[in-house]
CSV table of C-alpha atoms in Angstrom, one decimal:
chain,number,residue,atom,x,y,z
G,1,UNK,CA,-21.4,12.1,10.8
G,2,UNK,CA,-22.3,9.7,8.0
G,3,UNK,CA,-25.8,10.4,6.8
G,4,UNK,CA,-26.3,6.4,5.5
G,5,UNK,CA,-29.8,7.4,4.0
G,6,UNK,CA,-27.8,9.5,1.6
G,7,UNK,CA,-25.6,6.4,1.0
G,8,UNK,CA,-26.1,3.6,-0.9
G,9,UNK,CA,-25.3,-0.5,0.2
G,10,UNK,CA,-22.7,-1.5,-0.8
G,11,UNK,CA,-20.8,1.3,-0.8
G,12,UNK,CA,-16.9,2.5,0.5
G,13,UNK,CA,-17.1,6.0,1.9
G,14,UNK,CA,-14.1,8.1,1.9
G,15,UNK,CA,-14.4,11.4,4.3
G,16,UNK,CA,-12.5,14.2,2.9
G,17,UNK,CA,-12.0,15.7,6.6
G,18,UNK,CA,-10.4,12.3,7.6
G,19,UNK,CA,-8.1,12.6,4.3
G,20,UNK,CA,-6.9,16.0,5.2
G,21,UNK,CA,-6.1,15.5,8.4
G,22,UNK,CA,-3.5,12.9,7.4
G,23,UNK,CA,-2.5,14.1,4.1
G,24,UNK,CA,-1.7,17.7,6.5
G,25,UNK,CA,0.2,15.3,8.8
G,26,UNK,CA,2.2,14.0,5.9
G,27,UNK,CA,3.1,17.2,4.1
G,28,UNK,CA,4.4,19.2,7.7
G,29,UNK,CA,6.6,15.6,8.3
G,30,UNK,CA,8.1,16.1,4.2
G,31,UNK,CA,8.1,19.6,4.9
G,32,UNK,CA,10.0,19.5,8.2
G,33,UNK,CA,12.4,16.8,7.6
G,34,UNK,CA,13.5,18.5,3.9
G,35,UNK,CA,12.3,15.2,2.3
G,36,UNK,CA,10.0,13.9,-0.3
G,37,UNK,CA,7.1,12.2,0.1
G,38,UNK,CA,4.9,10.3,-2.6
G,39,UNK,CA,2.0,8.3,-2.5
G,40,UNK,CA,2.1,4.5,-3.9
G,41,UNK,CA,-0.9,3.5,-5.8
G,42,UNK,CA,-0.3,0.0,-4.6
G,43,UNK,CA,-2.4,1.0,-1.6
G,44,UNK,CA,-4.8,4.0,-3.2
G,45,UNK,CA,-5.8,4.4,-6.5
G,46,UNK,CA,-9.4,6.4,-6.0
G,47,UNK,CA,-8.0,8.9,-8.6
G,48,UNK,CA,-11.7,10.9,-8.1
G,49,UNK,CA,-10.1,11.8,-5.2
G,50,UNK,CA,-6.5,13.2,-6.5
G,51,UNK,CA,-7.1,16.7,-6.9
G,52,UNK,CA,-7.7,16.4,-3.1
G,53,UNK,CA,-4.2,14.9,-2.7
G,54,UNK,CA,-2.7,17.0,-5.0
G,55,UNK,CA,-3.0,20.3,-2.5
G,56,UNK,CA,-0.8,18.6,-0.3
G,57,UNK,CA,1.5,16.0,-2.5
G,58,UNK,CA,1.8,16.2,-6.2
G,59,UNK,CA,3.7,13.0,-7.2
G,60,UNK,CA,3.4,8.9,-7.0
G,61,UNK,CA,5.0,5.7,-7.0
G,62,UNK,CA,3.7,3.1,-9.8
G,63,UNK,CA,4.5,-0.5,-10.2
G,64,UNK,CA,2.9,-1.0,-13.4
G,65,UNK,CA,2.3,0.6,-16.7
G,66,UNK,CA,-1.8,1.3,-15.9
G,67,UNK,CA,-0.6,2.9,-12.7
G,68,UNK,CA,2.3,5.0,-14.3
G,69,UNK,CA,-0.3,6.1,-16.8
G,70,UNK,CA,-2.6,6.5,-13.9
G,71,UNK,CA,-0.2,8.8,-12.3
G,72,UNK,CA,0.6,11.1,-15.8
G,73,UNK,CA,-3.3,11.3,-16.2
G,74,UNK,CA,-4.9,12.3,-12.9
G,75,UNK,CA,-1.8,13.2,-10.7
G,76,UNK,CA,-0.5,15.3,-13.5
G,77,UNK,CA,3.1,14.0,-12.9
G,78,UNK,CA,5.3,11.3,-13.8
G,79,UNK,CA,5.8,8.4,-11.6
G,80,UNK,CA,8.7,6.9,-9.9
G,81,UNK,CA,8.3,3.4,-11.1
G,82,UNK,CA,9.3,-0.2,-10.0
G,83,UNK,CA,8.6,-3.5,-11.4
G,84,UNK,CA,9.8,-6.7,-10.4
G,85,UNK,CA,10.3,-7.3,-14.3
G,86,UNK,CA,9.8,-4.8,-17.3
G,87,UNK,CA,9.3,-6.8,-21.1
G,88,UNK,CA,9.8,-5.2,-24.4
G,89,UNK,CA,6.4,-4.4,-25.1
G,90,UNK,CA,5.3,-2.5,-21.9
G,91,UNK,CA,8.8,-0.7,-21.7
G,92,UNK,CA,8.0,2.4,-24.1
G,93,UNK,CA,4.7,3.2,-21.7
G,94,UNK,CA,6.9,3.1,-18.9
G,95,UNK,CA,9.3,5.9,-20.4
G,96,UNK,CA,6.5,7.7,-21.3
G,97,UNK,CA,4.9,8.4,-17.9
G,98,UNK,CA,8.4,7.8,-15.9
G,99,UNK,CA,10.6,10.2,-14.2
G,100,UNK,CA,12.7,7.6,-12.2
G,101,UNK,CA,13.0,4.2,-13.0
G,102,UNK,CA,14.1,1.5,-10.7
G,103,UNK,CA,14.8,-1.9,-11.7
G,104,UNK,CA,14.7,-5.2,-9.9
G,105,UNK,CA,18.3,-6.7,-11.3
G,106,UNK,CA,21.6,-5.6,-13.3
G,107,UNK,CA,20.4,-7.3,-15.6
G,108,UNK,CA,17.0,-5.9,-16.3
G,109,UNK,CA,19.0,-2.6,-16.1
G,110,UNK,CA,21.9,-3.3,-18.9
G,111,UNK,CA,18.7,-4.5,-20.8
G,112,UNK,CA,16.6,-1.7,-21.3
G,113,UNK,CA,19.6,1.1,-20.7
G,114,UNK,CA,20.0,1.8,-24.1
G,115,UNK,CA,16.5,2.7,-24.1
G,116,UNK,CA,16.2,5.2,-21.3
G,117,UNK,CA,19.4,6.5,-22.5
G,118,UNK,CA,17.8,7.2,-26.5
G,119,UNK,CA,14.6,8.6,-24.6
G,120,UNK,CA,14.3,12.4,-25.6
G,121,UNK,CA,14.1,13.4,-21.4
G,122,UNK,CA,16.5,12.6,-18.7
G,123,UNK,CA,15.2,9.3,-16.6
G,124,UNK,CA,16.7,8.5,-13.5
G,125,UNK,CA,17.8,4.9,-12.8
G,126,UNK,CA,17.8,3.2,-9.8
G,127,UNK,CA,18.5,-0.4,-8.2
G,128,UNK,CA,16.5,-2.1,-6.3
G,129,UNK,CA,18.5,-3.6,-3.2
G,130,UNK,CA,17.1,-6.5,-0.8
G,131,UNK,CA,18.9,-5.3,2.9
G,132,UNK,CA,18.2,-8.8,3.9
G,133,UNK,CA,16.8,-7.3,7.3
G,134,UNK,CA,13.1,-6.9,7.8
G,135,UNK,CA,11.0,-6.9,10.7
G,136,UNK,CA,7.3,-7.4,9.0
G,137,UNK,CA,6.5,-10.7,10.1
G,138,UNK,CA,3.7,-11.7,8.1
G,139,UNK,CA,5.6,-13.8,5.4
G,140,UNK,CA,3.0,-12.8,2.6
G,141,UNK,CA,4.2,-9.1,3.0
G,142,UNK,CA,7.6,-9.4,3.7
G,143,UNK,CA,9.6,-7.8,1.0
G,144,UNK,CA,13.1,-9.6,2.8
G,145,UNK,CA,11.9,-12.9,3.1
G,146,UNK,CA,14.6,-15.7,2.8
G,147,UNK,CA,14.7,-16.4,-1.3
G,148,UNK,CA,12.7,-12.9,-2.2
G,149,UNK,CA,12.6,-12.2,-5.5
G,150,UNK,CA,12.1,-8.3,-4.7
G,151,UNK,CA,15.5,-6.6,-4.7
G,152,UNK,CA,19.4,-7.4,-5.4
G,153,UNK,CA,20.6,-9.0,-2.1
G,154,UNK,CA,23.2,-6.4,-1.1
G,155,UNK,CA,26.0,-9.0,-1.1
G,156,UNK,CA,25.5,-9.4,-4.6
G,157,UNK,CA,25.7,-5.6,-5.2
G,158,UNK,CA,29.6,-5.3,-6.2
G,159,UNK,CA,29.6,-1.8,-8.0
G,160,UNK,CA,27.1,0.6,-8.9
G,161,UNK,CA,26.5,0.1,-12.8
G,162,UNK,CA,27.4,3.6,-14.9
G,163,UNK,CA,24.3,5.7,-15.3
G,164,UNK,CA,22.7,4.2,-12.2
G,165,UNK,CA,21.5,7.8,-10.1
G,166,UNK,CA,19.9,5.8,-7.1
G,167,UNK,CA,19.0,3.2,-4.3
G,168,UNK,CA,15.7,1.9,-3.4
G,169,UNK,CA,15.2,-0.1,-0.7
G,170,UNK,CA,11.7,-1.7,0.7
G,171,UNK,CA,11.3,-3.8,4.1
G,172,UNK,CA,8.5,-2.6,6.3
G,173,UNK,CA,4.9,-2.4,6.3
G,174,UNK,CA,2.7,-0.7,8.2
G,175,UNK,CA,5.6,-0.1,10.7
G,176,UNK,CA,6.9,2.3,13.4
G,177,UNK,CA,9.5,4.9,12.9
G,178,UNK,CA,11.9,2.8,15.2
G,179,UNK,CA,11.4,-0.4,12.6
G,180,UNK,CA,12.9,2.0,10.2
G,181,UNK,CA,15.8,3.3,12.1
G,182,UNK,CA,17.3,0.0,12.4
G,183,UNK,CA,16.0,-1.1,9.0
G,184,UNK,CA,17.9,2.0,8.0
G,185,UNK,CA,20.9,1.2,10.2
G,186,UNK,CA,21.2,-2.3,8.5
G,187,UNK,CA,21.0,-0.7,5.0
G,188,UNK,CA,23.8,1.8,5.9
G,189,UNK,CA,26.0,-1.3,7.3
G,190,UNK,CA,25.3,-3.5,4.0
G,191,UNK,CA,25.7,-0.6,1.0
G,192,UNK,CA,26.4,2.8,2.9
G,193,UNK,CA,29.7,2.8,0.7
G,194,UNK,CA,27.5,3.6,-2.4
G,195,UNK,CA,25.8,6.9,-1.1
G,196,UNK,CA,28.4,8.7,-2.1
G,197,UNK,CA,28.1,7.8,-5.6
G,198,UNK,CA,24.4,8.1,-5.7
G,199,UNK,CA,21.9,11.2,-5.9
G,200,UNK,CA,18.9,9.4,-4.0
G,201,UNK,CA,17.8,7.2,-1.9
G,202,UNK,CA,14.2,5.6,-1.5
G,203,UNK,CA,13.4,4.1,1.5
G,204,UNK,CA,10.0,2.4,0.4
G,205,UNK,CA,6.5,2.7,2.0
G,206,UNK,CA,5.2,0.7,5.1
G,207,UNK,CA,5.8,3.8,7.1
G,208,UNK,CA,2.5,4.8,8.8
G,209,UNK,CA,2.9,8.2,10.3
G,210,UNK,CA,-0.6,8.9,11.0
G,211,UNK,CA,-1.5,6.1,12.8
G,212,UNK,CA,-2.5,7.6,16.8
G,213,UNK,CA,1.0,5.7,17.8
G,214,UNK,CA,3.6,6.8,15.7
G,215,UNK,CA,6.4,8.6,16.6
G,216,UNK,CA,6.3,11.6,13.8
G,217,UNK,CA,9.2,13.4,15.7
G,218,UNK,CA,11.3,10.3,16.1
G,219,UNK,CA,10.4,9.9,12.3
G,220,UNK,CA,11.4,13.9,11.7
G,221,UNK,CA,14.5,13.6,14.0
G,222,UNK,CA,15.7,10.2,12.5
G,223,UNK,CA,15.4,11.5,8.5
G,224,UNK,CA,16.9,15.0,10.1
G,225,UNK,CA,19.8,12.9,11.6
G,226,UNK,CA,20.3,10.8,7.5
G,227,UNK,CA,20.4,13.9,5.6
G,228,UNK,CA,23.5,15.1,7.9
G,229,UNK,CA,25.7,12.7,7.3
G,230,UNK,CA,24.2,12.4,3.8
G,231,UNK,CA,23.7,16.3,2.3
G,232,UNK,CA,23.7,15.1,-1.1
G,233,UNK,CA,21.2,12.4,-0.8
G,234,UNK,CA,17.4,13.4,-1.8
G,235,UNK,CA,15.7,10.9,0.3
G,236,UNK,CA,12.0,9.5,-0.6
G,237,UNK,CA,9.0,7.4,0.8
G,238,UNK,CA,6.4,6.2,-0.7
G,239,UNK,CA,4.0,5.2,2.1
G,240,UNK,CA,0.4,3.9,0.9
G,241,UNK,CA,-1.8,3.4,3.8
G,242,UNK,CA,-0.6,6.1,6.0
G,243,UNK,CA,-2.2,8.4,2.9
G,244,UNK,CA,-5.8,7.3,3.8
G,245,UNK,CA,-5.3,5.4,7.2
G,246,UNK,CA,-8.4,5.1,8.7
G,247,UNK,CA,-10.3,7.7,6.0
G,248,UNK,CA,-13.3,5.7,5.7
G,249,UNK,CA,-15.8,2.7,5.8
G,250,UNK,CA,-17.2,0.0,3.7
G,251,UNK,CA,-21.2,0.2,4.1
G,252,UNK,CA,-23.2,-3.3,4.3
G,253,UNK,CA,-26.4,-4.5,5.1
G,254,UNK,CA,-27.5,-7.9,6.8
G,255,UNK,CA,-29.9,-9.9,3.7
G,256,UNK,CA,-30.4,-13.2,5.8
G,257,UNK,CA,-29.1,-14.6,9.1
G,258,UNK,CA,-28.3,-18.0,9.6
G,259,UNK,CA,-28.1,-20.3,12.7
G,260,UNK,CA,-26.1,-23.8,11.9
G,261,UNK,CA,-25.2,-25.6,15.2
G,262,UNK,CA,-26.0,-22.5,17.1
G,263,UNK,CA,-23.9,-20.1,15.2
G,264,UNK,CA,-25.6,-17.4,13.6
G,265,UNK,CA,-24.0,-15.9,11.0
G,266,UNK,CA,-25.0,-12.5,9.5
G,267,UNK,CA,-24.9,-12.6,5.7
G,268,UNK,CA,-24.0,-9.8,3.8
G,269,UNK,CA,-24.4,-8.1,0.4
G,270,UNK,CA,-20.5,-8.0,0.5
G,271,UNK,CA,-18.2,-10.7,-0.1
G,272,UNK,CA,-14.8,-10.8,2.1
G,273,UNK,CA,-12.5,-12.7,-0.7
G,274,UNK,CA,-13.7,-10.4,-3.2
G,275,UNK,CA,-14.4,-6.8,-1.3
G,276,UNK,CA,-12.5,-6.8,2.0
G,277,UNK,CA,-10.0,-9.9,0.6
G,278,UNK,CA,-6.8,-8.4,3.2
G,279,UNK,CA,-8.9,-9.7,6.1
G,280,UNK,CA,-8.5,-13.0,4.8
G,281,UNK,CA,-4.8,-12.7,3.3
G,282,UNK,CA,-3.1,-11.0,6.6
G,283,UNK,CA,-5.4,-12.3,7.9
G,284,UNK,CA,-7.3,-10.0,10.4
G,285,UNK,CA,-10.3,-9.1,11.9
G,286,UNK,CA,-11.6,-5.8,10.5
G,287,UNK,CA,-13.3,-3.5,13.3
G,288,UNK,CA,-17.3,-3.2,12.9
G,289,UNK,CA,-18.7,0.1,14.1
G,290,UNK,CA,-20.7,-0.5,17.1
G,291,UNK,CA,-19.9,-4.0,17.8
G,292,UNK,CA,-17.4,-5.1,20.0
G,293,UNK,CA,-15.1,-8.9,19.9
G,294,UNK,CA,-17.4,-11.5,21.5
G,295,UNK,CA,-18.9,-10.8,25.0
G,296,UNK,CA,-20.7,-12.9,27.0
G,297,UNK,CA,-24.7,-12.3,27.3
G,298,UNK,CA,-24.4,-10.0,24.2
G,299,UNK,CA,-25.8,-11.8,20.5
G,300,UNK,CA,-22.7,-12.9,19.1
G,301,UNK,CA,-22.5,-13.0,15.0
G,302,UNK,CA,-20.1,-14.5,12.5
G,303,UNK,CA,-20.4,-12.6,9.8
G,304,UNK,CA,-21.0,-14.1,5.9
G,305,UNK,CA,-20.4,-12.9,2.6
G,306,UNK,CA,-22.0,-13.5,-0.2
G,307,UNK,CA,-20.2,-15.5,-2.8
G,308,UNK,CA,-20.1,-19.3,-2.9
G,309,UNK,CA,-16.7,-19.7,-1.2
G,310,UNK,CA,-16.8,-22.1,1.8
G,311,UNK,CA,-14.3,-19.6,3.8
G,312,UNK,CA,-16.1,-16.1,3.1
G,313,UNK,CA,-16.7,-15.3,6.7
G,314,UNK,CA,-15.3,-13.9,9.5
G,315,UNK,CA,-16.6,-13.7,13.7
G,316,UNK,CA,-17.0,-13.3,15.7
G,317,UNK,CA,-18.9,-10.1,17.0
G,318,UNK,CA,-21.1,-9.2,19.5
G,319,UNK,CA,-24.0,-6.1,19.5
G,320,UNK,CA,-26.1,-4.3,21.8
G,321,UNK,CA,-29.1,-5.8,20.0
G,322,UNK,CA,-29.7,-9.0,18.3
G,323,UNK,CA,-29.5,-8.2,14.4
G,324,UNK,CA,-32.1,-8.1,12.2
G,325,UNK,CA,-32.5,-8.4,7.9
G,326,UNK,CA,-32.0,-5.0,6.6
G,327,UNK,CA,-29.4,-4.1,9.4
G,328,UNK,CA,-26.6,-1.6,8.5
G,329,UNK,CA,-22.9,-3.2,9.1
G,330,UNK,CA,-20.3,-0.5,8.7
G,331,UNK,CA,-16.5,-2.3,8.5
G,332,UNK,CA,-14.2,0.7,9.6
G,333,UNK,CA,-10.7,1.9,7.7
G,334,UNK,CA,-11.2,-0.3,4.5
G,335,UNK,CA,-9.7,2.9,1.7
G,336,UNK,CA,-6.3,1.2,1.9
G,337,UNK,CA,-4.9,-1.5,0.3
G,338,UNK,CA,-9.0,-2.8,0.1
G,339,UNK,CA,-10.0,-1.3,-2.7
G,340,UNK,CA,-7.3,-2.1,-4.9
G,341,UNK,CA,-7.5,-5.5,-4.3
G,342,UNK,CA,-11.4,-6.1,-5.3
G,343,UNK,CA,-12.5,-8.9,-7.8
G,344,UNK,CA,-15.8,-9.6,-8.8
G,345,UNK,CA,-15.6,-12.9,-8.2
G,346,UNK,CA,-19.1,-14.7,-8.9
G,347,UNK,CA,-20.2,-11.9,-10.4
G,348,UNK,CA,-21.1,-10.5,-6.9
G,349,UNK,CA,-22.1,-6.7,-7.5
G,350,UNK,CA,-19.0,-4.6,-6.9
G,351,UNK,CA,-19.6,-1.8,-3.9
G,352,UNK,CA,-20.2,1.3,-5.1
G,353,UNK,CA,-17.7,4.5,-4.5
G,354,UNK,CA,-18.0,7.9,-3.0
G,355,UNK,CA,-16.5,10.8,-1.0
G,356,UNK,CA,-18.5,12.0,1.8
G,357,UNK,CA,-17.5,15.8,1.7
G,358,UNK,CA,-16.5,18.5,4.4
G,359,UNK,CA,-19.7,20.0,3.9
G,360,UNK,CA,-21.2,16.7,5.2
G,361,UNK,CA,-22.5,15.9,1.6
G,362,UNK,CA,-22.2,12.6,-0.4
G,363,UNK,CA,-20.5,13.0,-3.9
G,364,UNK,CA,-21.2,9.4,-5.8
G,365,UNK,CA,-17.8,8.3,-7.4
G,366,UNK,CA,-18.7,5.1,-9.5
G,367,UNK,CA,-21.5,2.8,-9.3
G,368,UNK,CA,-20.8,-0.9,-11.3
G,369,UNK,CA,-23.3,-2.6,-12.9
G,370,UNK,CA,-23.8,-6.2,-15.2
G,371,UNK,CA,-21.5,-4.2,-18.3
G,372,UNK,CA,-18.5,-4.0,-15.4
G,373,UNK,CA,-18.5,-7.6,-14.9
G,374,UNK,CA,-19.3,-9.1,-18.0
G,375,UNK,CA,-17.0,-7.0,-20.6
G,376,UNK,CA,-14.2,-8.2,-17.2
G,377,UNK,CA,-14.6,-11.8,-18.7
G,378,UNK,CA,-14.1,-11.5,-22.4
């Protein structure tokens, strides 16, 4: 139980139980199904909290070269990275901290294969491939999307190029097992003739094994089922979320409360486009702990943040009791995809980060002050 005197507001709280529960979940599925699983740093990135992860899973995805160095640094491996586009001058950092490499186009593979090839240890190449099927229906993160520029479109995939070791494919998120067996059935349909001359195949992230609903054995049995007909394939995923799915909190506290044309709005000292910013991309309505969506004859709040943007809010919520200034407001499973996405727009103050520990302790991760933001700026 969070001890939020111990805390300080604003703060996001991981719980280390929470993260071993999953990352347990994840490493019996990769153990089970004879397959490898790696965590994408798209979605986590608290690298305090590696050597916790690295009990149970010891390498990454990165799409970047902060996150491939990220990866060498604190994972203590090198990444399997992706880009959309690599340029000249980030190129050498990715070979650095690189043990696959999978590129977005032909092209951008015949450009830089002289490269990897004069690189004094063996990188293995990969294609990205678009299986123009996708069943994420939220256009923003839809990898498939008509005209995407993620991935060759498999009908424009005549040959694998010489040197090219593997596939990587990427079409759900935050999906079911059965998304994947028939995104996987499409993917086999479109470019199952290459698996033979291939040595892997990535099937992406999006799959969230430890949500309470997921099929783990259909998950098990499906990957069980691939690696028959495919023996020589090493098969990867790179979820994000399902790493620290519903590991922890964001902590606020209510500094004013406004009524305008009897709506009364709860502001925080958070912001929603620069602290919780997926609500309002997805968009969705985050779960509050101990408040429930709007019931009659309960005080109903919208609730504010605190930067200067017309659309920073969300509602609405009701609570047992009306709220008052100085009012704890605890937004549930905000470790994924969250964090990463922060800005510190307005120079609101950026929440603080810790790790509320097994032994029901709070370890302080970072605190940001004025230095954070300003030396951000120029």
């Amino acid at each position: 139980m969070l001890d939020f005197k111990k805390i300080p507001s604003p703060c996001y709280v991981m719980e280390e139980n929470l993260l071993r529960k999953n990352l347990e979940l994840i490493r019996s599925v990769k153990e089970r199904a004879d397959v490898n699983i790696i965590l994408a740093f798209k979605a986590f990135a608290m690298w305090k909290a590696f050597p916790i992860i690295r009990e149970y899973i010891p390498y990454s995805t990165a799409s970047s070269i902060y996150e491939a160095q990220l990866a060498y640094e604190e994972m203590g491996s090198k990444a399997h990275t992706y880009s959309p586009a690599y340029t000249e001058a980030d190129f050498p950092v990715i070979l650095k901290y690189s043990s696959h490499i999978t590129f977005n186009s032909v092209e951008q593979y015949h450009r830089f294969k002289s490269a990897v090839e004069a690189h004094p240890e063996k990188i293995s190449c990969g294609l990205r491939i678009n299986p123009e099927y996708s069943e994420v229906e939220t256009d923003l993160y839809n990898p498939c999307s008509p005209q995407s520029r993620l991935g060759i479109l498999c009908g424009n995939l005549k040959e694998i190029p010489e040197g090219i070791e593997g596939l990587h494919f990427h079409a759900l998120c935050e999906s079911s097992s059965y998304a994947l067996e028939r995104t996987l059935q499409a993917v086999e349909e479109r470019i199952g003739q290459f698996f033979p001359r291939i040595k892997w195949l990535n099937m992406g992230g999006g799959h969230l094994m430890t949500r309470k609903d997921y099929d783990v054995e259909h998950l098990i049995s499906l990957l069980k089922s691939f690696k028959r007909k495919y023996p020589h394939l090493e098969i990867i995923l790179e979820p994000g979320s399902a790493f620290v799915w519903q590991t922890g909190v964001l902590v606020a506290d209510v500094v004013d409360i406004v009524d305008n044309g009897g709506i009364k709005t709860a502001i925080l000292n958070v912001s929603f486009t620069c602290h919780l910013p997926d609500c309002l991309e997805m968009p969705y309505k985050p779960v509050i702990r101990n408040a429930t969506d709007e019931i009659e004859g309960k005080p109903v709040y919208r609730m504010g943040g605190n930067s200067c943007l017309a659309g920073d809010f969300m509602g609405n919520w009701s609570f047992d009791k009306p709220l008052k200034i100085g009012d704890k407001i605890v937004f549930e499973d905000m470790i994924h995809y969250t964090m990463v996405k922060t800005t510190m727009f307005n120079g609101i103050p950026h929440p603080a980060i810790g790790l509320w520990t097994k032994d029901n302790e709070f370890q302080l991760y970072r605190e940001f002050g004025y230095d954070d933001y300003k030396n951000r700026m120029s």
